[in-house]
mmCIF file of N, CA and C in Angstrom:
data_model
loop_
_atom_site.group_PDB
_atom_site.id
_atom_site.type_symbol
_atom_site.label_atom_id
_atom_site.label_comp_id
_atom_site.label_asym_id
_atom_site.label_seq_id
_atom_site.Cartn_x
_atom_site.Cartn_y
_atom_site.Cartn_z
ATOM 1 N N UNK A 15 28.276 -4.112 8.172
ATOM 2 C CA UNK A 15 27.350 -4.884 7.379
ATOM 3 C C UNK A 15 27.448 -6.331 7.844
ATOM 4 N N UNK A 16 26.451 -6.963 8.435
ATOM 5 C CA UNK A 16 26.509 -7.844 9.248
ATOM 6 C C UNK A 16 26.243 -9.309 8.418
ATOM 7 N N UNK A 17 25.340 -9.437 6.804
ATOM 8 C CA UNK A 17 25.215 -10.119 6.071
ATOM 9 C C UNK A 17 26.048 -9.745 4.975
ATOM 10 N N UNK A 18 26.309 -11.164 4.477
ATOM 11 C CA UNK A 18 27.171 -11.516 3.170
ATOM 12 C C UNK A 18 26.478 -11.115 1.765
ATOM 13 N N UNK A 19 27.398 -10.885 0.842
ATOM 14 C CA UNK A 19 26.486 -10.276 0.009
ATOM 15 C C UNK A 19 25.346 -11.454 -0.828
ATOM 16 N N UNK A 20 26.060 -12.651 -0.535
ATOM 17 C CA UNK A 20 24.755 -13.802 -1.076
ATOM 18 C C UNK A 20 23.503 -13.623 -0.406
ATOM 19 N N UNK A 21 23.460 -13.593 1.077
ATOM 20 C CA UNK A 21 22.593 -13.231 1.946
ATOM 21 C C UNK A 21 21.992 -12.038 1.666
ATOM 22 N N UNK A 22 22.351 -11.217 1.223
ATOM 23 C CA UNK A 22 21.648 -10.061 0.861
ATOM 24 C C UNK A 22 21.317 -10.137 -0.587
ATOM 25 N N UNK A 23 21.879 -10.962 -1.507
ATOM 26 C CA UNK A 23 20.904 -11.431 -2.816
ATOM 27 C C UNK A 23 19.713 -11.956 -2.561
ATOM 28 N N UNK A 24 19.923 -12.629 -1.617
ATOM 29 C CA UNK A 24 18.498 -13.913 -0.897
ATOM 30 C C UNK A 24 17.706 -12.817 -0.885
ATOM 31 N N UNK A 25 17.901 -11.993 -0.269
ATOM 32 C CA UNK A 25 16.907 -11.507 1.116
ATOM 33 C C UNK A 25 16.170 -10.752 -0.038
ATOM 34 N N UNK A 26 17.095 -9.746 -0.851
ATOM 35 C CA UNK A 26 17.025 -8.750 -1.741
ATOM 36 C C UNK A 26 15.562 -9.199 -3.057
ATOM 37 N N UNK A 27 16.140 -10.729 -3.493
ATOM 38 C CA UNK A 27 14.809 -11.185 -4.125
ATOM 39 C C UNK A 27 13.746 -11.994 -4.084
ATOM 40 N N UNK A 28 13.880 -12.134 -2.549
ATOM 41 C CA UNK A 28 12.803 -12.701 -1.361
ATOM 42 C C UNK A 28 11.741 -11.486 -1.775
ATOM 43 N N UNK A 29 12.651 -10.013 -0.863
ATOM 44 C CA UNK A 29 11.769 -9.074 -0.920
ATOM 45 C C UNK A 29 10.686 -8.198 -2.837
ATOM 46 N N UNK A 30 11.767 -8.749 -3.389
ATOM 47 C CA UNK A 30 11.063 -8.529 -4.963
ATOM 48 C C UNK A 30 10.267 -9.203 -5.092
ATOM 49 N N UNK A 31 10.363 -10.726 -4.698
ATOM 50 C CA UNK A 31 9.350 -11.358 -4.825
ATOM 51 C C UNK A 31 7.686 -10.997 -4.253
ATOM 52 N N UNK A 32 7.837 -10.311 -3.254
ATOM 53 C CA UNK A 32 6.819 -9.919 -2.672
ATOM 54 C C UNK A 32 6.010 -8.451 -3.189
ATOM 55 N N UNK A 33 6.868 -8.203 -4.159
ATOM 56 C CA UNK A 33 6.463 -6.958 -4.732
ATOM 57 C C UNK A 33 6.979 -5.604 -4.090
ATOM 58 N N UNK A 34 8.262 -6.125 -3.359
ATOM 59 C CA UNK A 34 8.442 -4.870 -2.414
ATOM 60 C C UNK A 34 10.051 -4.146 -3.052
ATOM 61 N N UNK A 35 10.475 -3.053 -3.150
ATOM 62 C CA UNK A 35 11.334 -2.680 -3.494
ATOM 63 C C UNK A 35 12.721 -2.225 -3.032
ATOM 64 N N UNK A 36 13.652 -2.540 -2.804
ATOM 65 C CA UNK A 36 14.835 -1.873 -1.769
ATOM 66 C C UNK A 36 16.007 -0.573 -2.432
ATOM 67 N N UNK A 37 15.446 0.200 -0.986
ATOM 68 C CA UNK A 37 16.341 1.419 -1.439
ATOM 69 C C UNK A 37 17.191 1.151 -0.348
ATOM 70 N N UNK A 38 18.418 1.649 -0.858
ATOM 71 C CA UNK A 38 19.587 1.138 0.053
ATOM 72 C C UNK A 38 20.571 2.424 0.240
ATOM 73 N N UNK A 39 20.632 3.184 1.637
ATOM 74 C CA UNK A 39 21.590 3.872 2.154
ATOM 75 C C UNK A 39 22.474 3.915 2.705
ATOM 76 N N UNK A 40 23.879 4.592 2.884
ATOM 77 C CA UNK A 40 24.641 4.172 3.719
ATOM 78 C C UNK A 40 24.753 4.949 5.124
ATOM 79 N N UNK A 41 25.056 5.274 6.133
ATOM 80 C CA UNK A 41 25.141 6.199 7.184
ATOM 81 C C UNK A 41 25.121 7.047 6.806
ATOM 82 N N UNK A 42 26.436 7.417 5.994
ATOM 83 C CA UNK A 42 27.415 8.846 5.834
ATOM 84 C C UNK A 42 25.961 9.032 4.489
ATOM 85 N N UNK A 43 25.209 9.082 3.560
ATOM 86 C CA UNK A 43 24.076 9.754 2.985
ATOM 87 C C UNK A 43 22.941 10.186 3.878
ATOM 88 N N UNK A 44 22.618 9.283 5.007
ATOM 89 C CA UNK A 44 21.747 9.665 5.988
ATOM 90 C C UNK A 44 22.119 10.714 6.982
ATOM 91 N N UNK A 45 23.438 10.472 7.296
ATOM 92 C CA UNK A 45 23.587 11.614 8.208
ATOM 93 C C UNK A 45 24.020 12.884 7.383
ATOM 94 N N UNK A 46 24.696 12.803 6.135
ATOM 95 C CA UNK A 46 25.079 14.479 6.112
ATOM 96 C C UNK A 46 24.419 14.652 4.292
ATOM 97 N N UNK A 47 23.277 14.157 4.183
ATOM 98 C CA UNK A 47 22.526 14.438 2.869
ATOM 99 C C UNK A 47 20.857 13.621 3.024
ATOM 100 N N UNK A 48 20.559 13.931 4.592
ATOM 101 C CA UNK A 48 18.894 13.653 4.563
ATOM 102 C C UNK A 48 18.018 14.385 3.740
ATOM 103 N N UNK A 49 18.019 15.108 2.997
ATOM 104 C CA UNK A 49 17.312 15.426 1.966
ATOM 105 C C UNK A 49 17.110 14.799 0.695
ATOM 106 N N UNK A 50 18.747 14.721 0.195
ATOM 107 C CA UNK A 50 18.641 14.059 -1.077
ATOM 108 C C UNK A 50 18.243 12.286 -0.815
ATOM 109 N N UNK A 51 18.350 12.072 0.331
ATOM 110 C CA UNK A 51 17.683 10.713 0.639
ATOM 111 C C UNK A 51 16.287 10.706 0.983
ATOM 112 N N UNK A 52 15.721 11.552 1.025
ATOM 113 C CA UNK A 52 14.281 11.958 1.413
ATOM 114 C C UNK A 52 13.934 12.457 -0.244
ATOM 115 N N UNK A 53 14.679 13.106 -1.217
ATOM 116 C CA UNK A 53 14.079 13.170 -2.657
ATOM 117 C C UNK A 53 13.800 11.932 -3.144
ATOM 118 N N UNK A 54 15.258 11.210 -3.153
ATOM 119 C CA UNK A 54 14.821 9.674 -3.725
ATOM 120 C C UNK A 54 13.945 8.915 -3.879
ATOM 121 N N UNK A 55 13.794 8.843 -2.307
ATOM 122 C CA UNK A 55 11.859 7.443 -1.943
ATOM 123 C C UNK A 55 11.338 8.620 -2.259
ATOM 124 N N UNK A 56 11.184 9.638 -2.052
ATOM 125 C CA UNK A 56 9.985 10.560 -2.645
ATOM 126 C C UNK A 56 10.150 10.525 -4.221
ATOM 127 N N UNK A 57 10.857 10.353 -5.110
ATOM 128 C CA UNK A 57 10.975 10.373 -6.521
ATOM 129 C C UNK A 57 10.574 8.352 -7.050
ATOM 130 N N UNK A 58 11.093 7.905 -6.184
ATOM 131 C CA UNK A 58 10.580 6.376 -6.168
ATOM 132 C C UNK A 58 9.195 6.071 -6.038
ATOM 133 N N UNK A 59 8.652 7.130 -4.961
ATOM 134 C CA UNK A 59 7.249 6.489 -4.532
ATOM 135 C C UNK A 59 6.797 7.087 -5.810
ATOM 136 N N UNK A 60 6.804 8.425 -5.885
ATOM 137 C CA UNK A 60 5.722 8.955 -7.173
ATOM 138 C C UNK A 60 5.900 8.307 -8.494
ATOM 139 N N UNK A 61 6.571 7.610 -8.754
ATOM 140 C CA UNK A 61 6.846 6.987 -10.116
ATOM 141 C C UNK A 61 6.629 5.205 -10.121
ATOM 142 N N UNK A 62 6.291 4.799 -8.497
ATOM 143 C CA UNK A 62 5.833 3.506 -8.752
ATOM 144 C C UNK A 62 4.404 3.301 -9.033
ATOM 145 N N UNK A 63 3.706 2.630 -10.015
ATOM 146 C CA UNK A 63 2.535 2.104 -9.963
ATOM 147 C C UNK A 63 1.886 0.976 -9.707
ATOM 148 N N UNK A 64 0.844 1.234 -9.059
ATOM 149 C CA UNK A 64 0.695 0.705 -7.571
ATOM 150 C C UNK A 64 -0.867 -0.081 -8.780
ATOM 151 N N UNK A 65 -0.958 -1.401 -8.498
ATOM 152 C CA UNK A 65 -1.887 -2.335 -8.855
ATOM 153 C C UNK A 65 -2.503 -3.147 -7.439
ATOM 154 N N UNK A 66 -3.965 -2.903 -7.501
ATOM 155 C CA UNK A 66 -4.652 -3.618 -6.171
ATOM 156 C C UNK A 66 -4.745 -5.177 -7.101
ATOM 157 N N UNK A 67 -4.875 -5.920 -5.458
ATOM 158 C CA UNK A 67 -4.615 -7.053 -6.050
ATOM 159 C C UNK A 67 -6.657 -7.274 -5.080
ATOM 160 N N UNK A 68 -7.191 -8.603 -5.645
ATOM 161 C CA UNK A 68 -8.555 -8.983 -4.786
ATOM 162 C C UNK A 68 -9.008 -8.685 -3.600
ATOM 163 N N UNK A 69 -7.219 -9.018 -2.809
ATOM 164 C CA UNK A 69 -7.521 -9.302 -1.255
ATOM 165 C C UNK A 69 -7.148 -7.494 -0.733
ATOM 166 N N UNK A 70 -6.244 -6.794 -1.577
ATOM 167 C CA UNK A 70 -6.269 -5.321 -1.091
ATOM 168 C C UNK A 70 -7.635 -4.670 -1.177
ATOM 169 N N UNK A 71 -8.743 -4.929 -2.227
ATOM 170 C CA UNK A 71 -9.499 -4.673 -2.496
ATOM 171 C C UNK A 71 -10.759 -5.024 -1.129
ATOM 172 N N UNK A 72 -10.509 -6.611 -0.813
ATOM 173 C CA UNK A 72 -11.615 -6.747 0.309
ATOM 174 C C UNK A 72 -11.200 -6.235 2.011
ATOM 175 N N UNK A 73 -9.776 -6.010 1.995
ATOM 176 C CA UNK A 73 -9.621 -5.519 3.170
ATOM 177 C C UNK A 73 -9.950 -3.962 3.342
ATOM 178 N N UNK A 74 -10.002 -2.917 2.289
ATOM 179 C CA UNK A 74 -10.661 -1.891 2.136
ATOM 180 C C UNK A 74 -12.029 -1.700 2.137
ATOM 181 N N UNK A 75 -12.973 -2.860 1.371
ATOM 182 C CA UNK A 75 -14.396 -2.960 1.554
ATOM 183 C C UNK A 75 -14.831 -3.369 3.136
ATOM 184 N N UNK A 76 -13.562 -4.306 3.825
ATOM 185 C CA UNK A 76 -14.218 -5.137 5.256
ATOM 186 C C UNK A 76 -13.804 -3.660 6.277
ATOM 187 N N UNK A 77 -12.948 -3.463 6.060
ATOM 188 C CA UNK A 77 -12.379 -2.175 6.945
ATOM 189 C C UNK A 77 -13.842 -0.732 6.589
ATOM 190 N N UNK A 78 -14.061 -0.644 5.642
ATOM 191 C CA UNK A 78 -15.357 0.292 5.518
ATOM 192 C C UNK A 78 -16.141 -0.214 6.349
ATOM 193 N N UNK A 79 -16.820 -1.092 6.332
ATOM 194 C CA UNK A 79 -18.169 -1.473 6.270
ATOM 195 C C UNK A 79 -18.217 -1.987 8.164
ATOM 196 N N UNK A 80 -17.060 -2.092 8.622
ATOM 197 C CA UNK A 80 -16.737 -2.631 9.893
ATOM 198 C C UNK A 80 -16.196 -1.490 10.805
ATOM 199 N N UNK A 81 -16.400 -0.259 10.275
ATOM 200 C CA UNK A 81 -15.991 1.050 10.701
ATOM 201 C C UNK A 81 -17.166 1.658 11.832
ATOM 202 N N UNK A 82 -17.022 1.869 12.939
ATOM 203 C CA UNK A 82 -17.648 2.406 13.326
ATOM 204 C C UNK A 82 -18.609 3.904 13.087
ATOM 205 N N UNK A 83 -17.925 4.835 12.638
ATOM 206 C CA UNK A 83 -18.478 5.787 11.968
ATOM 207 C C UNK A 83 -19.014 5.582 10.852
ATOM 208 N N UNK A 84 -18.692 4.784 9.921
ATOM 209 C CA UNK A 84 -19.547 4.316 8.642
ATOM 210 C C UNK A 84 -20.818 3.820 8.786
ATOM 211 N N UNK A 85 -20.742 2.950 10.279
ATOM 212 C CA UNK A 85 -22.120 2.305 10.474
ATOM 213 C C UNK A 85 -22.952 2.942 11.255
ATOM 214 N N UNK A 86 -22.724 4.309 12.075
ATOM 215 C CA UNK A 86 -23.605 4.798 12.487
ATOM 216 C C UNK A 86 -23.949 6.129 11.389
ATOM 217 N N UNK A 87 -23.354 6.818 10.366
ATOM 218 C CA UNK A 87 -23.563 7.503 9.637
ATOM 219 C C UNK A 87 -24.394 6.836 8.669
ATOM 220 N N UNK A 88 -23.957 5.920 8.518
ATOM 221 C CA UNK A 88 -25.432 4.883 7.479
ATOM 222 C C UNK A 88 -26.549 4.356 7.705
ATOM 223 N N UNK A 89 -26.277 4.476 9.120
ATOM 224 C CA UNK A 89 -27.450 3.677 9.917
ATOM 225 C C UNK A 89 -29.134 3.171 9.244
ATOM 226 N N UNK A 90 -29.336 4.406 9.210
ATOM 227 C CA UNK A 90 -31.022 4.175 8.410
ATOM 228 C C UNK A 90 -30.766 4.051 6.878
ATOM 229 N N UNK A 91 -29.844 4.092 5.845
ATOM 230 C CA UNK A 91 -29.868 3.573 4.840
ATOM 231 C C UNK A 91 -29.374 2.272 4.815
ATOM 232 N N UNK A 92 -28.567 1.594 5.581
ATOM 233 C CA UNK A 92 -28.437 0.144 5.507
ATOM 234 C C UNK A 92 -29.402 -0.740 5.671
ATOM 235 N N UNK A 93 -30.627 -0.037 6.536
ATOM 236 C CA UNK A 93 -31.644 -1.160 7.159
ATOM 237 C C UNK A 93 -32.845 -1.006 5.615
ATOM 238 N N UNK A 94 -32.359 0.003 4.633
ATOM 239 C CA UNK A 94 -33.046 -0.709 3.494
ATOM 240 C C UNK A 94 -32.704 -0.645 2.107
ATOM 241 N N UNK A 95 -31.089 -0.547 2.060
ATOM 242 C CA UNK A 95 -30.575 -0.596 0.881
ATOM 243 C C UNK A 95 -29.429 -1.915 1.278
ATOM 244 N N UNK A 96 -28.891 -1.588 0.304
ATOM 245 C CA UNK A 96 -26.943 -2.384 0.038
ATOM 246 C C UNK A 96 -26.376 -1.417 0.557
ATOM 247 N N UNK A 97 -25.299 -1.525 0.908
ATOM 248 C CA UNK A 97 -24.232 -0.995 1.557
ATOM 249 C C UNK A 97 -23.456 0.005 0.412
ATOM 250 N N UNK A 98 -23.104 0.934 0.142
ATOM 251 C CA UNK A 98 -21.995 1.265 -0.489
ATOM 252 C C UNK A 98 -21.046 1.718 -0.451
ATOM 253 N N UNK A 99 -20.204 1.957 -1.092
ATOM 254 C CA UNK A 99 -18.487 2.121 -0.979
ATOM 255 C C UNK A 99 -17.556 2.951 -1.131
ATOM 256 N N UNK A 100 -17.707 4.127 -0.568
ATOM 257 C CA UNK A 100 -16.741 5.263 -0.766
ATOM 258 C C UNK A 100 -15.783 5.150 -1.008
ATOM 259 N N UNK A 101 -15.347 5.543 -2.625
ATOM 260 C CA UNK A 101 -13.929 5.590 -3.194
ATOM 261 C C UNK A 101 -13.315 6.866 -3.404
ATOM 262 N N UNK A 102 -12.726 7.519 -2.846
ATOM 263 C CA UNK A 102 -12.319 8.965 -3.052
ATOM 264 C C UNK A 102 -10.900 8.834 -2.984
ATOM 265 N N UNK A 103 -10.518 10.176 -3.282
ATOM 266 C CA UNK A 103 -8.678 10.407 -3.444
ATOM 267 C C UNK A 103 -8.171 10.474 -2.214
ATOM 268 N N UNK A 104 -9.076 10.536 -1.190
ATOM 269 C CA UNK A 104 -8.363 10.057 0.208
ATOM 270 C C UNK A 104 -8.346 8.523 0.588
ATOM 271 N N UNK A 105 -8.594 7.552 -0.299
ATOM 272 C CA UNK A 105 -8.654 6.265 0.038
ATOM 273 C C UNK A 105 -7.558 5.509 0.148
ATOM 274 N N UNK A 106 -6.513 6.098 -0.458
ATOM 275 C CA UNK A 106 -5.192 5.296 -0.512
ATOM 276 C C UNK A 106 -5.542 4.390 -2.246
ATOM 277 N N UNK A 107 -6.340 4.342 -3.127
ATOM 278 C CA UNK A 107 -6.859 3.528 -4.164
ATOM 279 C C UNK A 107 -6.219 4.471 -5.049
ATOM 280 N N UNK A 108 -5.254 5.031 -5.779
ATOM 281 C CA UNK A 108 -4.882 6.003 -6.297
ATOM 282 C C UNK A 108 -3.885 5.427 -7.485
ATOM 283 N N UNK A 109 -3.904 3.965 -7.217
ATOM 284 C CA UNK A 109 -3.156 3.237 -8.457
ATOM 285 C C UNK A 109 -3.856 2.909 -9.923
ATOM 286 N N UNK A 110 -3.251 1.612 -10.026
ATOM 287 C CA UNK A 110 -3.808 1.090 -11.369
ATOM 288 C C UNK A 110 -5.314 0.488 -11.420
ATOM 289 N N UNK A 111 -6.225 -0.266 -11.493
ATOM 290 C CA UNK A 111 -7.238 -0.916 -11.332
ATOM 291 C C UNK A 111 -6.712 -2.120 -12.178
ATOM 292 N N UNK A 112 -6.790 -3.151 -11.356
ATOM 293 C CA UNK A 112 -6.295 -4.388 -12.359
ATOM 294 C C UNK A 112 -8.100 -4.674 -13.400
ATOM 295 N N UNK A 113 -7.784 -5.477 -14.513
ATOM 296 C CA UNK A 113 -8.803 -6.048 -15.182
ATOM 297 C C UNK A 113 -9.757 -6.631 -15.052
ATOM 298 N N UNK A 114 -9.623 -7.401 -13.706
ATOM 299 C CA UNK A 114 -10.995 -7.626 -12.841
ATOM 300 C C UNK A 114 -11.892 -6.985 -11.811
ATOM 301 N N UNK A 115 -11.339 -5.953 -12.288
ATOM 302 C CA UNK A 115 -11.705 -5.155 -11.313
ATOM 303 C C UNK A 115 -12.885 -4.223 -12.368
ATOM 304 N N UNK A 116 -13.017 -3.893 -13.628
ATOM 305 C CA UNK A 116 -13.679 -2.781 -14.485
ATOM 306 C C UNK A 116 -14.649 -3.499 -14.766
ATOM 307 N N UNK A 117 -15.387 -4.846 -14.279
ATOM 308 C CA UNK A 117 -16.240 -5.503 -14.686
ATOM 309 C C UNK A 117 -17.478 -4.595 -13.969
#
């Protein structure tokens, strides 16, 4: 372990700060219990809830709309509608909807 444990307080609520979470293993769980370390983040991920924030929201709308297959599959409805926005359970959007968002 190459950082001090202050250094790893830093770092630890650097990374909280960012909204990000740390799971922490040691060798000897990785090498002779990869499963029960593979249940964990799998029991972690399914139980975190996940809130889009504005800018997750427009990089999903710019990434659509800047898609190559989106724009030739739309082709003749763009040249006389609005654009619209496929939200499905394959979108990765599977969280919370913050409050500005239900307007």
């Amino acid at each position: 372990h190459q950082y001090s444990q202050e250094e790893d307080a830093l770092r630890r609520e650097f990374l909280k700060s960012l909204g990000l979470r740390v799971l922490r293993f040691d060798n000897h769980q990785v090498n002779s219990d990869i499963d029960g370390v593979l249940k964990t983040i799998e029991e972690v991920l399914a139980s975190a809830e996940r809130v889009f924030s504005p800018e997750d929201v427009l990089h999903y709308v710019y990434a659509v709309l800047y898609a190559p297959t989106y724009r030739e599959q739309y082709a003749d409805f763009l040249k006389i509608d609005f654009p619209r926005i496929p939200f499905t359970a394959t979108t990765g959007f599977s969280g919370t909807w913050p409050p500005w968002a239900s307007a």
